[in-house]
Amino acid sequence: MTSPSLSRSGGQGFGSLSYARSRLYLGVSGVGTAVLAATGLLIFDIPSVGFATTTEQSVGRSMFAVGLFFALSSALFFLFDLLGGAWVVRRKLEAPLWLAAWLRGVAVQWVVWMLTAAALMCTARSAGVAATIGVFVGIQCLLAQFRGVLARIIASFEVGPAPAVFAEAAERAGIPLSRLVVADTPDEGFVGGWSSVLPRTLVVPRLWERLPVEALAAQLARRVAVAQSGAHLRGVVGAIAFNTLGFMVVQRLTGATPATAAGLVTIMAGMTLWAFLGVLFLPTPSRAAVYAADESAAATVGSAAVKTSIERLDEWQDDEATRTPNVERIFHPVPSRTNRLARLEAERGGLTAWHAHHLARHALWLGWGSFSAISRAVHCNVGRPALWAMLPGD
């Protein structure tokens, strides 16, 4: 696989809208549709009408009904995925290639949902509420632990030896080259990340070999700082805690139990609304961690290198230098490059024990373990399977 050539004019938006704003509106539409659908399911009590409400129905029949509903849910969002993956992108793939990638990604999500549903249903029927919550937490931990593996399965990217520039950059950043996994994917929004709960293996895109060595070193240095400060682990643990709290709240408010098919569909709708709350509120602490990681990287490789890396990566992604305060506050866990550069010059300090890196985006990925329909409908990854497990970041 060959990394794509990139240009700032490569993105295509709707009409006169910019690339970044087109993707934002597309994500808002997709998330809004998911929220409205979930709200309708709950208000009109559709799960209790269309699905079994007692444990008298066998696990097999219940899972068959739930599996059909999961498949229908994915099909309903196909239009948003089509626009987000085949139209409003910087580089269009051939239609068969995109469709194959989408089908593979949707299939993997369906399998994760089905395994999760089966585990929760069997546990709820045999061991009760406390054990069910424990299984839910365990599933969240497994998704976090095997994020790198699942990202590779979903995106089907190739892994190869690190180019020579990575060796020099890794030395400057203070990370052994052996801890890097270089992934080759055509999606320029892919930035990789630590692949498990504890930061042992770092996935990085081969595309970064086109960065100046100092900018590449800055990107690696920020990830080293995120790992060594505990910010990565806090982001993962915080996301698990957020989703687990939602799992308990939804059951409490709706009276649903994963022991029945109707209960699982109700929980899916409730967790979709809970994930929406996360989309609104979790970006704030996530932005704080990004600012702090910039400062920590600057302490290792210098502010000039960090500045270059911020500018280059933003050009490859949204290429949106500034945003209105409300748009950034609500929709963007990664601040605009103008704000990041201004904060970098202010030198307000690096990562501390209070920072949780990528809290918002870890919560979205781990939402696969709670049946959230929002997890791959946000503007940064809708229609782009390469970004479903490892979402775009800083």
PDB file of N, CA and C in Angstrom, residues 188-262:
ATOM      1  N   GLU A 188      -5.190  10.068   5.533  1.00  0.00           N
ATOM      2  CA  GLU A 188      -4.264  11.035   6.113  1.00  0.00           C
ATOM      3  C   GLU A 188      -4.658  11.469   7.517  1.00  0.00           C
ATOM      4  N   GLY A 189      -5.906  11.166   7.932  1.00  0.00           N
ATOM      5  CA  GLY A 189      -6.334  11.515   9.278  1.00  0.00           C
ATOM      6  C   GLY A 189      -5.841  10.548  10.332  1.00  0.00           C
ATOM      7  N   PHE A 190      -5.261   9.427   9.914  1.00  0.00           N
ATOM      8  CA  PHE A 190      -4.791   8.421  10.864  1.00  0.00           C
ATOM      9  C   PHE A 190      -3.518   8.915  11.544  1.00  0.00           C
ATOM     10  N   VAL A 191      -3.552   8.980  12.876  1.00  0.00           N
ATOM     11  CA  VAL A 191      -2.375   9.416  13.627  1.00  0.00           C
ATOM     12  C   VAL A 191      -1.915   8.348  14.609  1.00  0.00           C
ATOM     13  N   GLY A 192      -2.576   7.184  14.613  1.00  0.00           N
ATOM     14  CA  GLY A 192      -2.140   6.101  15.474  1.00  0.00           C
ATOM     15  C   GLY A 192      -2.358   6.393  16.943  1.00  0.00           C
ATOM     16  N   GLY A 193      -1.444   5.914  17.764  1.00  0.00           N
ATOM     17  CA  GLY A 193      -1.528   6.117  19.198  1.00  0.00           C
ATOM     18  C   GLY A 193      -1.056   4.889  19.945  1.00  0.00           C
ATOM     19  N   TRP A 194      -1.076   4.972  21.269  1.00  0.00           N
ATOM     20  CA  TRP A 194      -0.721   3.816  22.090  1.00  0.00           C
ATOM     21  C   TRP A 194      -1.784   2.743  21.910  1.00  0.00           C
ATOM     22  N   SER A 195      -1.332   1.498  21.716  1.00  0.00           N
ATOM     23  CA  SER A 195      -2.239   0.467  21.236  1.00  0.00           C
ATOM     24  C   SER A 195      -2.915  -0.343  22.320  1.00  0.00           C
ATOM     25  N   SER A 196      -2.649  -0.056  23.586  1.00  0.00           N
ATOM     26  CA  SER A 196      -3.244  -0.863  24.647  1.00  0.00           C
ATOM     27  C   SER A 196      -3.471  -0.007  25.891  1.00  0.00           C
ATOM     28  N   VAL A 197      -3.940  -0.637  26.962  1.00  0.00           N
ATOM     29  CA  VAL A 197      -4.214   0.101  28.191  1.00  0.00           C
ATOM     30  C   VAL A 197      -2.945   0.734  28.732  1.00  0.00           C
ATOM     31  N   LEU A 198      -1.909  -0.070  28.885  1.00  0.00           N
ATOM     32  CA  LEU A 198      -0.606   0.452  29.290  1.00  0.00           C
ATOM     33  C   LEU A 198       0.189   0.788  28.036  1.00  0.00           C
ATOM     34  N   PRO A 199       0.837   1.938  27.999  1.00  0.00           N
ATOM     35  CA  PRO A 199       1.498   2.402  26.769  1.00  0.00           C
ATOM     36  C   PRO A 199       2.826   1.696  26.514  1.00  0.00           C
ATOM     37  N   ARG A 200       2.739   0.570  25.819  1.00  0.00           N
ATOM     38  CA  ARG A 200       3.953  -0.194  25.509  1.00  0.00           C
ATOM     39  C   ARG A 200       4.316  -0.101  24.035  1.00  0.00           C
ATOM     40  N   THR A 201       3.330  -0.215  23.150  1.00  0.00           N
ATOM     41  CA  THR A 201       3.579  -0.175  21.705  1.00  0.00           C
ATOM     42  C   THR A 201       2.883   1.033  21.111  1.00  0.00           C
ATOM     43  N   LEU A 202       3.633   1.813  20.342  1.00  0.00           N
ATOM     44  CA  LEU A 202       3.102   3.039  19.744  1.00  0.00           C
ATOM     45  C   LEU A 202       2.906   2.841  18.250  1.00  0.00           C
ATOM     46  N   VAL A 203       1.662   2.962  17.790  1.00  0.00           N
ATOM     47  CA  VAL A 203       1.348   2.871  16.365  1.00  0.00           C
ATOM     48  C   VAL A 203       1.488   4.261  15.751  1.00  0.00           C
ATOM     49  N   VAL A 204       2.253   4.363  14.671  1.00  0.00           N
ATOM     50  CA  VAL A 204       2.452   5.643  13.984  1.00  0.00           C
ATOM     51  C   VAL A 204       2.236   5.429  12.487  1.00  0.00           C
ATOM     52  N   PRO A 205       1.734   6.432  11.780  1.00  0.00           N
ATOM     53  CA  PRO A 205       1.502   6.283  10.335  1.00  0.00           C
ATOM     54  C   PRO A 205       2.789   6.472   9.532  1.00  0.00           C
ATOM     55  N   ARG A 206       2.940   5.656   8.502  1.00  0.00           N
ATOM     56  CA  ARG A 206       4.114   5.788   7.632  1.00  0.00           C
ATOM     57  C   ARG A 206       4.142   7.162   6.966  1.00  0.00           C
ATOM     58  N   LEU A 207       2.975   7.757   6.795  1.00  0.00           N
ATOM     59  CA  LEU A 207       2.879   9.074   6.169  1.00  0.00           C
ATOM     60  C   LEU A 207       3.774  10.093   6.870  1.00  0.00           C
ATOM     61  N   TRP A 208       4.026   9.896   8.142  1.00  0.00           N
ATOM     62  CA  TRP A 208       4.823  10.862   8.894  1.00  0.00           C
ATOM     63  C   TRP A 208       6.290  10.912   8.454  1.00  0.00           C
ATOM     64  N   GLU A 209       6.718   9.969   7.627  1.00  0.00           N
ATOM     65  CA  GLU A 209       8.080  10.047   7.122  1.00  0.00           C
ATOM     66  C   GLU A 209       8.265  11.298   6.251  1.00  0.00           C
ATOM     67  N   ARG A 210       7.157  11.912   5.835  1.00  0.00           N
ATOM     68  CA  ARG A 210       7.229  13.132   5.035  1.00  0.00           C
ATOM     69  C   ARG A 210       7.377  14.387   5.890  1.00  0.00           C
ATOM     70  N   LEU A 211       7.262  14.234   7.191  1.00  0.00           N
ATOM     71  CA  LEU A 211       7.486  15.372   8.085  1.00  0.00           C
ATOM     72  C   LEU A 211       8.970  15.663   8.207  1.00  0.00           C
ATOM     73  N   PRO A 212       9.340  16.918   8.444  1.00  0.00           N
ATOM     74  CA  PRO A 212      10.723  17.208   8.813  1.00  0.00           C
ATOM     75  C   PRO A 212      11.075  16.423  10.073  1.00  0.00           C
ATOM     76  N   VAL A 213      12.307  16.015  10.200  1.00  0.00           N
ATOM     77  CA  VAL A 213      12.684  15.148  11.309  1.00  0.00           C
ATOM     78  C   VAL A 213      12.377  15.785  12.660  1.00  0.00           C
ATOM     79  N   GLU A 214      12.521  17.113  12.753  1.00  0.00           N
ATOM     80  CA  GLU A 214      12.232  17.769  14.031  1.00  0.00           C
ATOM     81  C   GLU A 214      10.736  17.722  14.362  1.00  0.00           C
ATOM     82  N   ALA A 215       9.879  17.829  13.321  1.00  0.00           N
ATOM     83  CA  ALA A 215       8.437  17.745  13.551  1.00  0.00           C
ATOM     84  C   ALA A 215       8.028  16.321  13.916  1.00  0.00           C
ATOM     85  N   LEU A 216       8.637  15.339  13.271  1.00  0.00           N
ATOM     86  CA  LEU A 216       8.364  13.945  13.615  1.00  0.00           C
ATOM     87  C   LEU A 216       8.814  13.654  15.043  1.00  0.00           C
ATOM     88  N   ALA A 217       9.971  14.181  15.424  1.00  0.00           N
ATOM     89  CA  ALA A 217      10.443  14.005  16.792  1.00  0.00           C
ATOM     90  C   ALA A 217       9.475  14.631  17.786  1.00  0.00           C
ATOM     91  N   ALA A 218       8.895  15.763  17.423  1.00  0.00           N
ATOM     92  CA  ALA A 218       7.927  16.419  18.312  1.00  0.00           C
ATOM     93  C   ALA A 218       6.696  15.554  18.500  1.00  0.00           C
ATOM     94  N   GLN A 219       6.212  14.927  17.412  1.00  0.00           N
ATOM     95  CA  GLN A 219       5.055  14.050  17.527  1.00  0.00           C
ATOM     96  C   GLN A 219       5.353  12.850  18.420  1.00  0.00           C
ATOM     97  N   LEU A 220       6.521  12.286  18.270  1.00  0.00           N
ATOM     98  CA  LEU A 220       6.885  11.150  19.120  1.00  0.00           C
ATOM     99  C   LEU A 220       7.091  11.601  20.563  1.00  0.00           C
ATOM    100  N   ALA A 221       7.673  12.779  20.737  1.00  0.00           N
ATOM    101  CA  ALA A 221       7.933  13.283  22.092  1.00  0.00           C
ATOM    102  C   ALA A 221       6.639  13.536  22.854  1.00  0.00           C
ATOM    103  N   ARG A 222       5.625  14.038  22.182  1.00  0.00           N
ATOM    104  CA  ARG A 222       4.357  14.284  22.878  1.00  0.00           C
ATOM    105  C   ARG A 222       3.737  12.960  23.315  1.00  0.00           C
ATOM    106  N   ARG A 223       3.880  11.914  22.509  1.00  0.00           N
ATOM    107  CA  ARG A 223       3.343  10.619  22.887  1.00  0.00           C
ATOM    108  C   ARG A 223       4.128   9.985  24.026  1.00  0.00           C
ATOM    109  N   VAL A 224       5.426  10.201  24.035  1.00  0.00           N
ATOM    110  CA  VAL A 224       6.240   9.742  25.170  1.00  0.00           C
ATOM    111  C   VAL A 224       5.803  10.457  26.448  1.00  0.00           C
ATOM    112  N   ALA A 225       5.584  11.761  26.354  1.00  0.00           N
ATOM    113  CA  ALA A 225       5.149  12.527  27.527  1.00  0.00           C
ATOM    114  C   ALA A 225       3.781  12.069  28.018  1.00  0.00           C
ATOM    115  N   VAL A 226       2.882  11.802  27.080  1.00  0.00           N
ATOM    116  CA  VAL A 226       1.549  11.324  27.442  1.00  0.00           C
ATOM    117  C   VAL A 226       1.639   9.987  28.173  1.00  0.00           C
ATOM    118  N   ALA A 227       2.564   9.135  27.733  1.00  0.00           N
ATOM    119  CA  ALA A 227       2.736   7.831  28.369  1.00  0.00           C
ATOM    120  C   ALA A 227       3.382   7.966  29.741  1.00  0.00           C
ATOM    121  N   GLN A 228       4.500   8.676  29.805  1.00  0.00           N
ATOM    122  CA  GLN A 228       5.265   8.757  31.049  1.00  0.00           C
ATOM    123  C   GLN A 228       4.532   9.521  32.145  1.00  0.00           C
ATOM    124  N   SER A 229       3.702  10.469  31.773  1.00  0.00           N
ATOM    125  CA  SER A 229       2.958  11.251  32.762  1.00  0.00           C
ATOM    126  C   SER A 229       1.733  10.513  33.296  1.00  0.00           C
ATOM    127  N   GLY A 230       1.362   9.412  32.652  1.00  0.00           N
ATOM    128  CA  GLY A 230       0.149   8.688  33.028  1.00  0.00           C
ATOM    129  C   GLY A 230      -1.100   9.233  32.373  1.00  0.00           C
ATOM    130  N   ALA A 231      -0.979  10.243  31.506  1.00  0.00           N
ATOM    131  CA  ALA A 231      -2.155  10.850  30.886  1.00  0.00           C
ATOM    132  C   ALA A 231      -2.884   9.873  29.966  1.00  0.00           C
ATOM    133  N   HIS A 232      -2.120   8.994  29.296  1.00  0.00           N
ATOM    134  CA  HIS A 232      -2.776   7.991  28.446  1.00  0.00           C
ATOM    135  C   HIS A 232      -3.611   7.050  29.294  1.00  0.00           C
ATOM    136  N   LEU A 233      -3.037   6.517  30.358  1.00  0.00           N
ATOM    137  CA  LEU A 233      -3.767   5.592  31.216  1.00  0.00           C
ATOM    138  C   LEU A 233      -4.980   6.261  31.845  1.00  0.00           C
ATOM    139  N   ARG A 234      -4.823   7.515  32.272  1.00  0.00           N
ATOM    140  CA  ARG A 234      -5.970   8.229  32.851  1.00  0.00           C
ATOM    141  C   ARG A 234      -7.063   8.444  31.819  1.00  0.00           C
ATOM    142  N   GLY A 235      -6.688   8.686  30.567  1.00  0.00           N
ATOM    143  CA  GLY A 235      -7.692   8.838  29.519  1.00  0.00           C
ATOM    144  C   GLY A 235      -8.490   7.563  29.317  1.00  0.00           C
ATOM    145  N   VAL A 236      -7.792   6.424  29.298  1.00  0.00           N
ATOM    146  CA  VAL A 236      -8.465   5.140  29.112  1.00  0.00           C
ATOM    147  C   VAL A 236      -9.359   4.820  30.313  1.00  0.00           C
ATOM    148  N   VAL A 237      -8.799   4.949  31.514  1.00  0.00           N
ATOM    149  CA  VAL A 237      -9.557   4.626  32.720  1.00  0.00           C
ATOM    150  C   VAL A 237     -10.747   5.574  32.872  1.00  0.00           C
ATOM    151  N   GLY A 238     -10.540   6.843  32.565  1.00  0.00           N
ATOM    152  CA  GLY A 238     -11.634   7.813  32.641  1.00  0.00           C
ATOM    153  C   GLY A 238     -12.748   7.477  31.672  1.00  0.00           C
ATOM    154  N   ALA A 239     -12.377   7.031  30.465  1.00  0.00           N
ATOM    155  CA  ALA A 239     -13.389   6.659  29.471  1.00  0.00           C
ATOM    156  C   ALA A 239     -14.163   5.423  29.919  1.00  0.00           C
ATOM    157  N   ILE A 240     -13.464   4.450  30.483  1.00  0.00           N
ATOM    158  CA  ILE A 240     -14.136   3.249  30.990  1.00  0.00           C
ATOM    159  C   ILE A 240     -15.103   3.625  32.107  1.00  0.00           C
ATOM    160  N   ALA A 241     -14.645   4.499  33.009  1.00  0.00           N
ATOM    161  CA  ALA A 241     -15.505   4.926  34.119  1.00  0.00           C
ATOM    162  C   ALA A 241     -16.731   5.667  33.609  1.00  0.00           C
ATOM    163  N   PHE A 242     -16.542   6.538  32.621  1.00  0.00           N
ATOM    164  CA  PHE A 242     -17.668   7.292  32.062  1.00  0.00           C
ATOM    165  C   PHE A 242     -18.691   6.352  31.440  1.00  0.00           C
ATOM    166  N   ASN A 243     -18.227   5.409  30.627  1.00  0.00           N
ATOM    167  CA  ASN A 243     -19.158   4.485  29.972  1.00  0.00           C
ATOM    168  C   ASN A 243     -19.841   3.561  30.978  1.00  0.00           C
ATOM    169  N   THR A 244     -19.101   3.141  31.994  1.00  0.00           N
ATOM    170  CA  THR A 244     -19.694   2.260  33.002  1.00  0.00           C
ATOM    171  C   THR A 244     -20.763   2.987  33.807  1.00  0.00           C
ATOM    172  N   LEU A 245     -20.499   4.232  34.140  1.00  0.00           N
ATOM    173  CA  LEU A 245     -21.511   5.038  34.831  1.00  0.00           C
ATOM    174  C   LEU A 245     -22.769   5.140  33.974  1.00  0.00           C
ATOM    175  N   GLY A 246     -22.591   5.367  32.687  1.00  0.00           N
ATOM    176  CA  GLY A 246     -23.745   5.432  31.786  1.00  0.00           C
ATOM    177  C   GLY A 246     -24.510   4.132  31.738  1.00  0.00           C
ATOM    178  N   PHE A 247     -23.792   3.024  31.715  1.00  0.00           N
ATOM    179  CA  PHE A 247     -24.424   1.702  31.684  1.00  0.00           C
ATOM    180  C   PHE A 247     -25.324   1.510  32.908  1.00  0.00           C
ATOM    181  N   MET A 248     -24.848   1.951  34.068  1.00  0.00           N
ATOM    182  CA  MET A 248     -25.648   1.812  35.290  1.00  0.00           C
ATOM    183  C   MET A 248     -26.816   2.800  35.314  1.00  0.00           C
ATOM    184  N   VAL A 249     -26.567   4.022  34.880  1.00  0.00           N
ATOM    185  CA  VAL A 249     -27.620   5.041  34.881  1.00  0.00           C
ATOM    186  C   VAL A 249     -28.752   4.650  33.939  1.00  0.00           C
ATOM    187  N   VAL A 250     -28.407   4.173  32.755  1.00  0.00           N
ATOM    188  CA  VAL A 250     -29.425   3.795  31.769  1.00  0.00           C
ATOM    189  C   VAL A 250     -30.314   2.682  32.314  1.00  0.00           C
ATOM    190  N   GLN A 251     -29.706   1.688  32.917  1.00  0.00           N
ATOM    191  CA  GLN A 251     -30.510   0.598  33.483  1.00  0.00           C
ATOM    192  C   GLN A 251     -31.409   1.092  34.611  1.00  0.00           C
ATOM    193  N   ARG A 252     -30.850   2.004  35.417  1.00  0.00           N
ATOM    194  CA  ARG A 252     -31.636   2.530  36.542  1.00  0.00           C
ATOM    195  C   ARG A 252     -32.830   3.346  36.046  1.00  0.00           C
ATOM    196  N   LEU A 253     -32.626   4.202  35.064  1.00  0.00           N
ATOM    197  CA  LEU A 253     -33.687   5.090  34.603  1.00  0.00           C
ATOM    198  C   LEU A 253     -34.735   4.381  33.761  1.00  0.00           C
ATOM    199  N   THR A 254     -34.311   3.393  32.985  1.00  0.00           N
ATOM    200  CA  THR A 254     -35.244   2.723  32.078  1.00  0.00           C
ATOM    201  C   THR A 254     -35.812   1.427  32.649  1.00  0.00           C
ATOM    202  N   GLY A 255     -35.166   0.884  33.673  1.00  0.00           N
ATOM    203  CA  GLY A 255     -35.586  -0.403  34.196  1.00  0.00           C
ATOM    204  C   GLY A 255     -35.213  -1.562  33.291  1.00  0.00           C
ATOM    205  N   ALA A 256     -34.374  -1.305  32.302  1.00  0.00           N
ATOM    206  CA  ALA A 256     -33.989  -2.344  31.340  1.00  0.00           C
ATOM    207  C   ALA A 256     -32.952  -3.281  31.946  1.00  0.00           C
ATOM    208  N   THR A 257     -32.933  -4.482  31.451  1.00  0.00           N
ATOM    209  CA  THR A 257     -31.920  -5.462  31.832  1.00  0.00           C
ATOM    210  C   THR A 257     -31.388  -6.134  30.577  1.00  0.00           C
ATOM    211  N   PRO A 258     -30.084  -6.365  30.504  1.00  0.00           N
ATOM    212  CA  PRO A 258     -29.541  -7.066  29.328  1.00  0.00           C
ATOM    213  C   PRO A 258     -29.908  -8.534  29.277  1.00  0.00           C
ATOM    214  N   ALA A 259     -30.721  -8.996  30.234  1.00  0.00           N
ATOM    215  CA  ALA A 259     -31.159 -10.392  30.224  1.00  0.00           C
ATOM    216  C   ALA A 259     -32.175 -10.671  29.121  1.00  0.00           C
ATOM    217  N   THR A 260     -32.780  -9.614  28.551  1.00  0.00           N
ATOM    218  CA  THR A 260     -33.791  -9.796  27.508  1.00  0.00           C
ATOM    219  C   THR A 260     -33.401  -9.051  26.245  1.00  0.00           C
ATOM    220  N   ALA A 261     -33.994  -9.446  25.127  1.00  0.00           N
ATOM    221  CA  ALA A 261     -33.726  -8.760  23.865  1.00  0.00           C
ATOM    222  C   ALA A 261     -34.200  -7.319  23.923  1.00  0.00           C
ATOM    223  N   ALA A 262     -35.391  -7.091  24.481  1.00  0.00           N
ATOM    224  CA  ALA A 262     -35.906  -5.725  24.606  1.00  0.00           C
ATOM    225  C   ALA A 262     -34.980  -4.878  25.478  1.00  0.00           C
TER     226      ALA A 262
END
